[in-house]
XYZ file of C-alpha atoms in Angstrom:
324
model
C 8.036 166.573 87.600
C 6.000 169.224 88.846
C 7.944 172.475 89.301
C 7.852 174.495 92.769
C 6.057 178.552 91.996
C 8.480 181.110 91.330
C 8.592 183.949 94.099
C 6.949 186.450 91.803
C 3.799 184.095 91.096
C 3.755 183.464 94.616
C 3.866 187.341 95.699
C 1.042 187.168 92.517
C -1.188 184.595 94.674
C -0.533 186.127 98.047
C -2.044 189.581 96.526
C -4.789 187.803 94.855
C -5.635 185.956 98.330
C -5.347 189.690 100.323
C -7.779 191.212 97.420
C -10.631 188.482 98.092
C -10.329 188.897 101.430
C -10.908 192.542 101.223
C -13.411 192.146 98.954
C -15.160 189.917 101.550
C -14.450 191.907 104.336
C -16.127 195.600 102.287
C -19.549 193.131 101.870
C -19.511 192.136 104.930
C -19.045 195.456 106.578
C -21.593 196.920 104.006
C -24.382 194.300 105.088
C -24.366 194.922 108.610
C -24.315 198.592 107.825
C -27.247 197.811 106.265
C -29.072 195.569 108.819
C -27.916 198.103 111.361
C -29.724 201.022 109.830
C -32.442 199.113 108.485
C -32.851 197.098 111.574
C -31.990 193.539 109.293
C -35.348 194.377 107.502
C -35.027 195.853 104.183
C -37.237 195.526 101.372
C -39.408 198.217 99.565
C -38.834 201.954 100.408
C -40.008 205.343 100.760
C -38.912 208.941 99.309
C -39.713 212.344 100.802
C -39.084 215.355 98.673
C -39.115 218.921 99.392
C -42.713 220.518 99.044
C -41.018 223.974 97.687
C -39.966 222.078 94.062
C -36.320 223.005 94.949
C -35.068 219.153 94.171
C -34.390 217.951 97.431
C -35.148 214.430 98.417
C -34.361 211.812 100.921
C -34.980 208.088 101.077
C -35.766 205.828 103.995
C -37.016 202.045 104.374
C -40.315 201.380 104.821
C -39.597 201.097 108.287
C -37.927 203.726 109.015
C -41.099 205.796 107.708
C -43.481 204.184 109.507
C -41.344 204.678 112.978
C -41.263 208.618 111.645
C -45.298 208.724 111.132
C -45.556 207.546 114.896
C -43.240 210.281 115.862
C -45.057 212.908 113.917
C -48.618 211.650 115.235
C -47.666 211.166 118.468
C -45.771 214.648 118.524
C -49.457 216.255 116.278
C -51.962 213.954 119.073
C -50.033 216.171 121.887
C -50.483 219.925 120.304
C -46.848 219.887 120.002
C -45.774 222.059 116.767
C -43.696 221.132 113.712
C -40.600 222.536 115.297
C -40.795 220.107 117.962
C -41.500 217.117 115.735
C -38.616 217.868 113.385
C -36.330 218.310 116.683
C -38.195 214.638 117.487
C -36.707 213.196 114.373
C -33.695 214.439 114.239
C -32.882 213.406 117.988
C -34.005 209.618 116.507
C -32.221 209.933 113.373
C -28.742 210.474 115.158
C -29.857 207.849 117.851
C -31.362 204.961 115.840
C -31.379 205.692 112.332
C -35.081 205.747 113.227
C -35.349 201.764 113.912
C -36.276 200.480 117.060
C -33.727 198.580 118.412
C -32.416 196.726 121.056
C -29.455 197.836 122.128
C -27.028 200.447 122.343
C -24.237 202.132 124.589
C -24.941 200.883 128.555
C -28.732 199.951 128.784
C -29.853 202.418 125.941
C -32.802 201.427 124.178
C -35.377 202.207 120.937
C -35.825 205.070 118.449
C -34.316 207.626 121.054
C -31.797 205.220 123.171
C -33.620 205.912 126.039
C -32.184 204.466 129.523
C -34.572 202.058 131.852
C -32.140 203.049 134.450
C -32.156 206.993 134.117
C -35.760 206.538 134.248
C -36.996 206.953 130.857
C -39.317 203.970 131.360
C -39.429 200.185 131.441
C -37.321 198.427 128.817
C -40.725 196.850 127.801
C -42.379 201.212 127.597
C -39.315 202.557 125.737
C -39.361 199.279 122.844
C -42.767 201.059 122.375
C -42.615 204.010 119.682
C -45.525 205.876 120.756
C -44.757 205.489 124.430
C -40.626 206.630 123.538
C -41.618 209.627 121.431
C -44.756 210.628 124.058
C -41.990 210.791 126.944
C -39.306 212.353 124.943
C -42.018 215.254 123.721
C -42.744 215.356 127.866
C -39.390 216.327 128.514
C -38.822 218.645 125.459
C -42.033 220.979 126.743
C -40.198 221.289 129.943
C -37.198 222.921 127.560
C -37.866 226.664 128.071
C -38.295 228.397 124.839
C -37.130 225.123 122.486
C -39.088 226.380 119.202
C -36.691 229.146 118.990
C -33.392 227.669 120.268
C -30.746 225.983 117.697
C -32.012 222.077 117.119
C -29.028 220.958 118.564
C -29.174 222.409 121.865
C -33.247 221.472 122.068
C -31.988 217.807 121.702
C -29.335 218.016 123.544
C -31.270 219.383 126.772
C -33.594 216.619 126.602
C -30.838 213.502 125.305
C -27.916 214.662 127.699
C -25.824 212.926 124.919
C -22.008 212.743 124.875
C -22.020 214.528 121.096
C -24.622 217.045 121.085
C -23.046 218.513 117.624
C -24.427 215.401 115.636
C -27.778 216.107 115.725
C -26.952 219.213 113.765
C -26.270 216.964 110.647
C -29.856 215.385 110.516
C -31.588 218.865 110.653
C -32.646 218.904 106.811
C -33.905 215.214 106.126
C -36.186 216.027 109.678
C -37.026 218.909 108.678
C -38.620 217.456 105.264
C -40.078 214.482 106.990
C -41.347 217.026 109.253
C -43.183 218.711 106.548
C -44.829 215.986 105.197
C -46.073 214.143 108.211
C -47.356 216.732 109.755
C -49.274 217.789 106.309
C -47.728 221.412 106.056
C -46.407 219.783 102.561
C -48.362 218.305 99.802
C -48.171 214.798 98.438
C -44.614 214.932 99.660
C -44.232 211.026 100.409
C -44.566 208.292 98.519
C -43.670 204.417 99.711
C -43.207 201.783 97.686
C -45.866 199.840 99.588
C -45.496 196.193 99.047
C -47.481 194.373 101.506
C -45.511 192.408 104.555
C -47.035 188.914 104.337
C -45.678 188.684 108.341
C -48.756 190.902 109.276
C -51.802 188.443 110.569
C -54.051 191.268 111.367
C -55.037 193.755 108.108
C -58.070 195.414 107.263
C -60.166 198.287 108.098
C -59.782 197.225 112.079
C -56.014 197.077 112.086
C -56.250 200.856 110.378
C -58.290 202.399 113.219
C -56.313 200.532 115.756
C -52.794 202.161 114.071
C -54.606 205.623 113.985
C -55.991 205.327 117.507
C -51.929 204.114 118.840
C -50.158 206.980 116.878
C -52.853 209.687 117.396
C -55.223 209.219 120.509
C -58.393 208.155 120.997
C -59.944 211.086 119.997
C -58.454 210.599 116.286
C -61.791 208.397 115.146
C -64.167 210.937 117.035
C -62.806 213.733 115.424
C -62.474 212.106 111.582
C -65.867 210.527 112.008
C -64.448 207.319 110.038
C -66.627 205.569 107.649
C -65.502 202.047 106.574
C -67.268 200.886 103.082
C -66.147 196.928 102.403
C -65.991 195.769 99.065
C -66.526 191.450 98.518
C -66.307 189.768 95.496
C -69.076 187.893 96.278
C -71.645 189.766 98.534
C -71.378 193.404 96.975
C -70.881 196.646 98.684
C -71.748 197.716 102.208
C -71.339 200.686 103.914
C -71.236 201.019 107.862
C -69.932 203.318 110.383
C -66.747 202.254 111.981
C -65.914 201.930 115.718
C -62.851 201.600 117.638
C -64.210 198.150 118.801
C -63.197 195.238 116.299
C -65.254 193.415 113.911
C -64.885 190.182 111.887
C -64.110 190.691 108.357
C -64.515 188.178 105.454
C -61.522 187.574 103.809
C -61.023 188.612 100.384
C -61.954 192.219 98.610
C -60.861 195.092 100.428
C -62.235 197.858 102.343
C -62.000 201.492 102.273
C -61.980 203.521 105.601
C -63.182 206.802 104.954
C -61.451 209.849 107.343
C -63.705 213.137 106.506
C -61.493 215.926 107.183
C -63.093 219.638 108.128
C -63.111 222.663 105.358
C -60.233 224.192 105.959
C -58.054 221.558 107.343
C -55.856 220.573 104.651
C -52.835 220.165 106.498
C -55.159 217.338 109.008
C -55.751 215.667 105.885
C -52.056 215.695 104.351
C -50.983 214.196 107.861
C -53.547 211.241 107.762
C -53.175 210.706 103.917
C -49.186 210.732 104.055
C -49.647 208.500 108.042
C -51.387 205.969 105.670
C -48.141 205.642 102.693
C -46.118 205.391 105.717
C -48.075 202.653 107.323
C -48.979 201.174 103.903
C -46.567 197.858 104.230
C -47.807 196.811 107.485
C -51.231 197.704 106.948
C -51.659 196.242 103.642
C -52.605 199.832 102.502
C -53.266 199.263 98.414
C -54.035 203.180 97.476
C -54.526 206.560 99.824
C -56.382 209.324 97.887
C -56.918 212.948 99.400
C -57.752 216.382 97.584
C -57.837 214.898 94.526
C -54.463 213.360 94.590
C -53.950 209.501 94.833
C -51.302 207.077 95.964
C -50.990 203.634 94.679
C -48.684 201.055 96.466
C -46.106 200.004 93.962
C -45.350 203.459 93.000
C -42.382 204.476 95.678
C -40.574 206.313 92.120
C -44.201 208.329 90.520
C -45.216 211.235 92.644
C -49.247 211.782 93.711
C -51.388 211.518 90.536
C -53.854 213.582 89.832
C -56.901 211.203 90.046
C -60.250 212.200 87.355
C -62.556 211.039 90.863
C -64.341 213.612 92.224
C -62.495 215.184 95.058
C -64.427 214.193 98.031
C -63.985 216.073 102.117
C -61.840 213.101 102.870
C -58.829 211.009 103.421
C -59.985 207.593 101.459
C -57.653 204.611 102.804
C -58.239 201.573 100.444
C -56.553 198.566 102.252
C -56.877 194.450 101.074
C -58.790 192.123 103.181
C -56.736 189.437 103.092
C -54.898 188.342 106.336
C -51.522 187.580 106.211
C -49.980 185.370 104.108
């Protein structure tokens, strides 16, 4: 005859039930943390470090980066300084976690939880990063002397938010991505880089397009960008680009050449670290720049020095191959 459980193994299977169940609960809770701030697309990331060798880092999804590049060229494309852009990033790092989503408190919206109804835009405008961080920069001009006031008051005269003191808390991780996207630091990024087999449009096209949204349309007069396409089958070729697009034959890749002017290192540290950030999406296989190069697949190795001759420009090396 089976015999009933003693009170003590009983109080022994209640606790063991109330331990799974917490256990559940912590992963659960811990993987919508993580779609939250990754906006439910994780995958390879990226790794900014300080450009003054004093050890400190910060890591971000690939996402995350690429939302920060638009920021930072946007912010660049406008003649806005660093101080604004790392006041830009912050403000989006408190609001979003720098992912663009769709929703938030009332009808808040995007990298900067901007409000259709307060008149930040269309709900359609503000799910666009280049159009959020444009309008965002519009109002932060309008903030009299902003470069020298504390970050958290800058933001907060622009975001009107209900806890102005949390912006304070982002200041350093901004203020390194800051650096590096706008080029005033070194071979400061690096992205892992693996290629997102959702994107149908790659190539040298999809590249100017991407520098054209984030920068202007004066980014490809300016560079004067060459594209030279490598095939497997027909050789090398070597054409000037235009904004326009062209067909491209699948297969091979393509590298689209940005000449940057004597003198304008800092242009060239923005475009080169623009293209790690972008790499993912853009199927970007290696970035090389002032005799540094960046491979995809190396998110952990810093720039290598490459034994190429250093040439005037940003060389973008991206795959042919559409999306898979």
């Amino acid at each position: 005859m089976l015999q009933s459980p003693t009170p003590k193994k009983r109080r022994r299977g209640r606790l063991f039930r109330f331990s799974s169940a917490f256990v559940v609960l912590l992963a659960v809770a811990g993987y919508l943390v993580v779609q939250y701030v990754t906006g439910g697309r994780g995958g390879p990331g990226c790794k900014v470090v300080s450009g003054k060798d004093d050890g400190q880092a910060y890591e971000f999804s690939q996402e995350q980066t690429m939302n920060a590049a638009t920021i930072a060229a946007v912010g660049t494309g406008r003649g806005m300084p660093e101080r604004a852009v790392t006041i830009a990033l912050a403000t989006a790092l408190q609001e979003s976690q720098l992912v663009n989503i769709q929703h938030g408190d009332l009808d808040s919206l995007g990298l900067f939880q901007q409000r259709p109804s307060q008149g930040w835009g269309t709900k359609k405008e503000i799910l666009d990063p280049t159009y959020a961080a444009g309008v965002f920069y519009e109002h932060l001009a309008k903030v009299n002397d902003y470069q020298q006031l504390p970050l958290t008051v800058a933001a907060q005269r622009v975001q009107r938010s209900g806890y102005p003191e949390a912006y304070a808390k982002h200041e350093p991780e901004a203020t390194l991505l800051s650096a590096a996207l706008t080029g005033q630091a070194a071979a400061t990024l690096t992205c892992q880089g693996l290629p997102d087999s959702t994107q149908a449009a790659v190539g040298p096209d999809a590249v100017r397009a991407a520098l054209v949204r984030d920068f202007g349309r004066t980014v490809l007069k300016e560079t004067g960008a060459e594209v030279t396409s490598e095939s497997a089958s027909k050789g090398k070729s070597t054409a000037k680009s235009t904004p326009s697009p062209s067909a491209s034959a699948s297969g091979g890749s393509s590298t689209v050449t940005l000449p940057v002017r004597s003198g304008s290192t800092r242009t060239g540290w923005q475009l080169a670290h623009w293209a790690v950030a972008n790499s993912s999406v853009l199927h970007i296989e290696r970035v090389s720049y002032a005799g540094r190069e960046w491979a995809a697949g190396s998110a952990d190795d810093p720039w290598h020095s490459t034994s190429a001759k250093a040439s005037g420009g940003v060389r973008i090396v991206t795959s042919r191959q559409t999306g898979q």
